[in-house]
Amino acid sequence: MHFLGMDDEDKSSDNEQSKPDKMFTLKRWNSVAMWSWDCSTDTCAICRVQVMDACLRCQAESKKDATNKDVTCVVCWGECNHSFHHCCISLWVKQSNRCPLCQQEWSIQRLSS
Amino acid sequence: MSLRPQRIVFDDVWGCLRQTVEKVLKLNSVRRDDWNSSFTDVYSICVAFPDPLADRLYSETKLFLENHVKSQLDEFNCYMNDMNDSESGENQLLHKYYSAWKNYSQGLEYLNYLYLYLNQQHIKKQKVSEAEILYGNGTTPLTISQEQMEIGELGLDIWRLLMIQNLGDILVKQILQGIERDRVDNCLTSKDIATIHGVIHSFVMVQDYKKKGNLQLYESLFEGKMLEASGNYFTSQASKLLQNCSVSQYMQEVIRILEEENVRAHKFFHISSIQKLKKECEDRMITDHKNFLYSECKEMVSNDKRDDLRNLYVLLKPIVDGLKELIQILLEQIKNEGAESIMNLKGENIHIQFVENMLQVHQKYENLIVETFKNDPLFLSALDKACASVINSKLSDGKTTCRSAELVAKYCDNLLKKSKSTECEIETKLSKSITIFKYIEDKDVYQKFYSRMLAKRLIHDQSVNMELEEVMINKLKQACGYEFTNKLHRMYTDIGISMDLNNKFNQHLKNVNDELSINLAIKVLQAGAWPLGPQTNITFAVPQEFEQPIRKFEAFYNTSFSGRKLSWLHHLCAGELKVSLAKKSYLITMQTYQMAMLLLFENCDTMICKEVREVLQLNNDNFQKHLQSLVDQKLLLIDTEKIEDSSVLSLNLEFTNKRTKFKITASMQKESPQQEIEQTITQVDEDRKLYLQAAIVRIMKARKVLKHNALIQEILSQSKVCFAPSIPMIKKCIESLIDKQYIERTANSSDEYSYVA
Ligand SMILES: [Zn+2]
Ligand SMILES: [Zn+2]
Ligand SMILES: [Zn+2]
């Protein structure tokens, strides 16, 4: 992953004599992508923290459970396609089994990995 | 000899016993037979029939001892009469008294043993029955007119009453004269010293048998006067010294006197007086002249006069509040020197100057405190206070907010980016930067700057060394805890995970017998951890050449993870484009947008600007800045001076460059530093709110119910490591948690909260 690396070999080493058929050839591309949960909103409507971050309760406990925080606080999608921290929606449905955003009956579609 | 009680004639028995008693007291030799029979005499008197005669023996012995001491006292009278005549006369009295005391106390010890039976059977028993009376168990109410003592104790008491009571004042006066001579010309013989020591200690020893108040005579008769006389001596010494000494000399003299007095105290006095004498000396020579000592304090500090400062510390340390002023002066000095060292910094390297100048001041004074002030915690905390005050104060222009956090972060960035130093040197400097970092109040501001700079290093592969990146993150974690470095650490891990992903992707391609047209390296960053700001208004129509690798990677990625989506940050991508012209080929490193622009000229020689922009769907800002860099490089030619929609672009087929491999560095970041700083600061506020909310939830979960003020205090103490939150911000966070039903007000009190599980 050397951005300035000039030392790597050409994949298809041209010889200088023959005229190249293309004027521009893409040799190397260092690209950057960002991943996020495939959610319609960035923030969890229950704790109002970004879904990419751990939920408020998990952040509060981070001091005790430092390393596997990301593993424990996953995102949960309902059949209605709304998504929340799994921690947050699990507590929510104990009070009312409806999606806080659309009031449909809550059932889990999938969890993030 | 018979142990059975017998009828005896007291006067006869006592007559014999008395002779032995007299010999014992005079330390004359006593024949073993005589000793043994006298021992028995004591016994037979105590158990005499029909009535024990112990009380009579006691009072006869007491009378004898009194007479003995009185006759000794009479012998001294001649020395007392001519005591004003000559010095030798005075000394004579001390010597005579001392030798009489030595003999008497020695004889008394033997005598006490001779009266063993009386002491143990009669006097101890009597003490027991006394106790019985006190507690009401006794059957025979017995009134004891006068308490009886063991014979040894009785003898000491008689000495005190008859000898010391009469002679004490004269003895003390002469002792003090002796000590005065010892102070002034140090001319006492070892015999004089032994005598003075002995006489002084006789005041202790006559009461030594007492469990309580055994120093009472010593203190009332001697110690008070000794301290008074010493005090006068110290006062006069001090005023003599003050007349012709500098502060420096005066301190040396006082230290010398303190040492001498310590030796003197050990030489003459009871151990309990040592501290008192020291205190007297300090009071008269230091406390009374505190202002004199302080008068040059400032100058000593600013001229780094370590010997003087060391002496000053030694002298002022035992004085109540003595160091206060010195500490205050030192604190001011550090503040001034620190502020001066970072004032008016100019040039490219302000961050380096800032950290290194500040470190220099810190080290200088830390070293001073170790060497001169015995690493005294009071001084160290003054150093901390001063450094924190300098580092957190606004820079000289007064308008801008404190830049320390930014400068220290930049200092680290510089170290981790430029590779001139060795790994070891870099690590040392990073560690030192932590020293300064710790003084920053708004550590979260530092964290924001640091994470932006770290993001750039990682994305653009500018780090000297990934191990050092981790080392530094761990140092910050050590200083501020896990939460502080959580995101930094996630960024660091993303790079490792990405490397892994690339390998797996390449392996996957091999497995399915596929190949990419280009050499691809992808970094996949997790949203939220990276301080990259919103990516929403960045548009770009990805050229075909990039499409294929992107699709293949996305397909691969979606089989590896579920529920994730990828978005491509093309403005952060770069690559190598081979440009083959008639004369030469070039390998040029450039950004994705630039590559996309050039690729448009593969099949045509000229294009209108507007066309280029629309094909690529770039916003005007990005379009302008990347096109400009290609024009500047003369890779593209333009027919107008400025880039306009109607300008005609053409590929420069005559392009030449001496180097075949080079890099086009189009302004990588257009954001001006000032903008970046402002963005950073607004972001800090958002993060603080989240941090505070998490802290409140954590505290309330642990405590269940808490009063408002107690909660505020806890929050303040927990957030101290990162920043100092404002009370209104804390209140807002509490309200928002009540809204979200994490906590609620308790029913019975308006200023009390409880945790909602
Ligand atoms: Zn949530
Ligand atoms: Zn959670
Ligand atoms: Zn829903």
mmCIF file of N, CA and C in Angstrom, chain B residues 588-591 593-595 597-598 622-636 643 655 662-668:
data_model
loop_
_atom_site.group_PDB
_atom_site.id
_atom_site.type_symbol
_atom_site.label_atom_id
_atom_site.label_comp_id
_atom_site.label_asym_id
_atom_site.label_seq_id
_atom_site.Cartn_x
_atom_site.Cartn_y
_atom_site.Cartn_z
ATOM 1 N N ILE B 588 2.917 9.172 -14.014
ATOM 2 C CA ILE B 588 2.609 10.350 -13.208
ATOM 3 C C ILE B 588 1.633 9.977 -12.088
ATOM 4 N N THR B 589 2.018 10.358 -10.893
ATOM 5 C CA THR B 589 1.135 10.144 -9.745
ATOM 6 C C THR B 589 0.200 11.340 -9.634
ATOM 7 N N MET B 590 -1.090 11.072 -9.559
ATOM 8 C CA MET B 590 -2.046 12.179 -9.455
ATOM 9 C C MET B 590 -3.336 11.715 -8.796
ATOM 10 N N GLN B 591 -4.220 12.669 -8.595
ATOM 11 C CA GLN B 591 -5.473 12.332 -7.932
ATOM 12 C C GLN B 591 -6.497 11.808 -8.934
ATOM 13 N N TYR B 593 -9.534 12.647 -9.754
ATOM 14 C CA TYR B 593 -10.209 13.600 -10.640
ATOM 15 C C TYR B 593 -9.303 14.000 -11.804
ATOM 16 N N GLN B 594 -8.028 14.147 -11.537
ATOM 17 C CA GLN B 594 -7.084 14.527 -12.589
ATOM 18 C C GLN B 594 -6.941 13.405 -13.618
ATOM 19 N N MET B 595 -6.878 12.186 -13.086
ATOM 20 C CA MET B 595 -6.792 11.042 -13.989
ATOM 21 C C MET B 595 -8.025 10.999 -14.885
ATOM 22 N N MET B 597 -9.908 13.397 -15.830
ATOM 23 C CA MET B 597 -9.866 14.449 -16.853
ATOM 24 C C MET B 597 -8.972 14.050 -18.018
ATOM 25 N N LEU B 598 -7.816 13.549 -17.703
ATOM 26 C CA LEU B 598 -6.885 13.174 -18.775
ATOM 27 C C LEU B 598 -7.444 12.031 -19.618
ATOM 28 N N ASN B 622 -14.196 21.669 -7.303
ATOM 29 C CA ASN B 622 -13.279 20.557 -7.598
ATOM 30 C C ASN B 622 -12.768 20.605 -9.030
ATOM 31 N N PHE B 623 -13.684 20.970 -9.919
ATOM 32 C CA PHE B 623 -13.315 21.035 -11.331
ATOM 33 C C PHE B 623 -12.183 22.029 -11.541
ATOM 34 N N GLN B 624 -12.383 23.230 -11.034
ATOM 35 C CA GLN B 624 -11.412 24.305 -11.208
ATOM 36 C C GLN B 624 -10.037 23.925 -10.672
ATOM 37 N N LYS B 625 -10.055 23.426 -9.460
ATOM 38 C CA LYS B 625 -8.740 23.255 -8.818
ATOM 39 C C LYS B 625 -7.953 22.113 -9.446
ATOM 40 N N HIS B 626 -8.639 21.057 -9.890
ATOM 41 C CA HIS B 626 -7.879 19.948 -10.470
ATOM 42 C C HIS B 626 -7.486 20.225 -11.915
ATOM 43 N N LEU B 627 -8.352 20.912 -12.618
ATOM 44 C CA LEU B 627 -7.991 21.266 -13.989
ATOM 45 C C LEU B 627 -6.803 22.221 -13.989
ATOM 46 N N GLN B 628 -6.864 23.173 -13.061
ATOM 47 C CA GLN B 628 -5.792 24.159 -12.980
ATOM 48 C C GLN B 628 -4.429 23.479 -12.811
ATOM 49 N N SER B 629 -4.388 22.451 -11.996
ATOM 50 C CA SER B 629 -3.098 21.797 -11.755
ATOM 51 C C SER B 629 -2.578 21.119 -13.026
ATOM 52 N N LEU B 630 -3.480 20.598 -13.855
ATOM 53 C CA LEU B 630 -3.041 19.969 -15.105
ATOM 54 C C LEU B 630 -2.559 21.029 -16.099
ATOM 55 N N VAL B 631 -3.244 22.171 -16.057
ATOM 56 C CA VAL B 631 -2.830 23.278 -16.923
ATOM 57 C C VAL B 631 -1.469 23.800 -16.471
ATOM 58 N N ASP B 632 -1.335 23.932 -15.153
ATOM 59 C CA ASP B 632 -0.060 24.407 -14.612
ATOM 60 C C ASP B 632 1.090 23.502 -15.018
ATOM 61 N N GLN B 633 0.823 22.221 -15.036
ATOM 62 C CA GLN B 633 1.856 21.249 -15.409
ATOM 63 C C GLN B 633 2.104 21.237 -16.927
ATOM 64 N N LYS B 634 1.249 21.927 -17.652
ATOM 65 C CA LYS B 634 1.307 21.980 -19.117
ATOM 66 C C LYS B 634 1.004 20.635 -19.754
ATOM 67 N N LEU B 635 0.300 19.787 -19.062
ATOM 68 C CA LEU B 635 -0.184 18.556 -19.677
ATOM 69 C C LEU B 635 -1.375 18.885 -20.570
ATOM 70 N N LEU B 636 -2.192 19.832 -20.090
ATOM 71 C CA LEU B 636 -3.297 20.324 -20.895
ATOM 72 C C LEU B 636 -3.023 21.781 -21.249
ATOM 73 N N ILE B 643 -9.939 29.748 -16.431
ATOM 74 C CA ILE B 643 -10.790 28.638 -16.826
ATOM 75 C C ILE B 643 -12.225 29.135 -16.932
ATOM 76 N N PHE B 655 4.332 17.717 -24.743
ATOM 77 C CA PHE B 655 4.730 17.789 -23.329
ATOM 78 C C PHE B 655 6.081 17.116 -23.097
ATOM 79 N N PHE B 662 6.922 11.302 -11.946
ATOM 80 C CA PHE B 662 6.740 12.462 -11.069
ATOM 81 C C PHE B 662 5.316 12.519 -10.540
ATOM 82 N N LYS B 663 5.084 13.530 -9.757
ATOM 83 C CA LYS B 663 3.829 13.601 -9.035
ATOM 84 C C LYS B 663 3.224 14.978 -9.237
ATOM 85 N N ILE B 664 1.955 15.011 -9.494
ATOM 86 C CA ILE B 664 1.282 16.310 -9.563
ATOM 87 C C ILE B 664 0.607 16.540 -8.216
ATOM 88 N N THR B 665 1.055 17.566 -7.550
ATOM 89 C CA THR B 665 0.485 17.808 -6.224
ATOM 90 C C THR B 665 -0.520 18.940 -6.307
ATOM 91 N N ALA B 666 -1.647 18.633 -6.905
ATOM 92 C CA ALA B 666 -2.722 19.627 -6.896
ATOM 93 C C ALA B 666 -3.158 19.788 -5.460
ATOM 94 N N SER B 667 -3.380 21.034 -5.125
ATOM 95 C CA SER B 667 -3.747 21.342 -3.747
ATOM 96 C C SER B 667 -4.593 20.217 -3.153
ATOM 97 N N MET B 668 -3.925 19.357 -2.427
ATOM 98 C CA MET B 668 -4.559 18.167 -1.853
ATOM 99 C C MET B 668 -5.738 18.550 -0.985
#
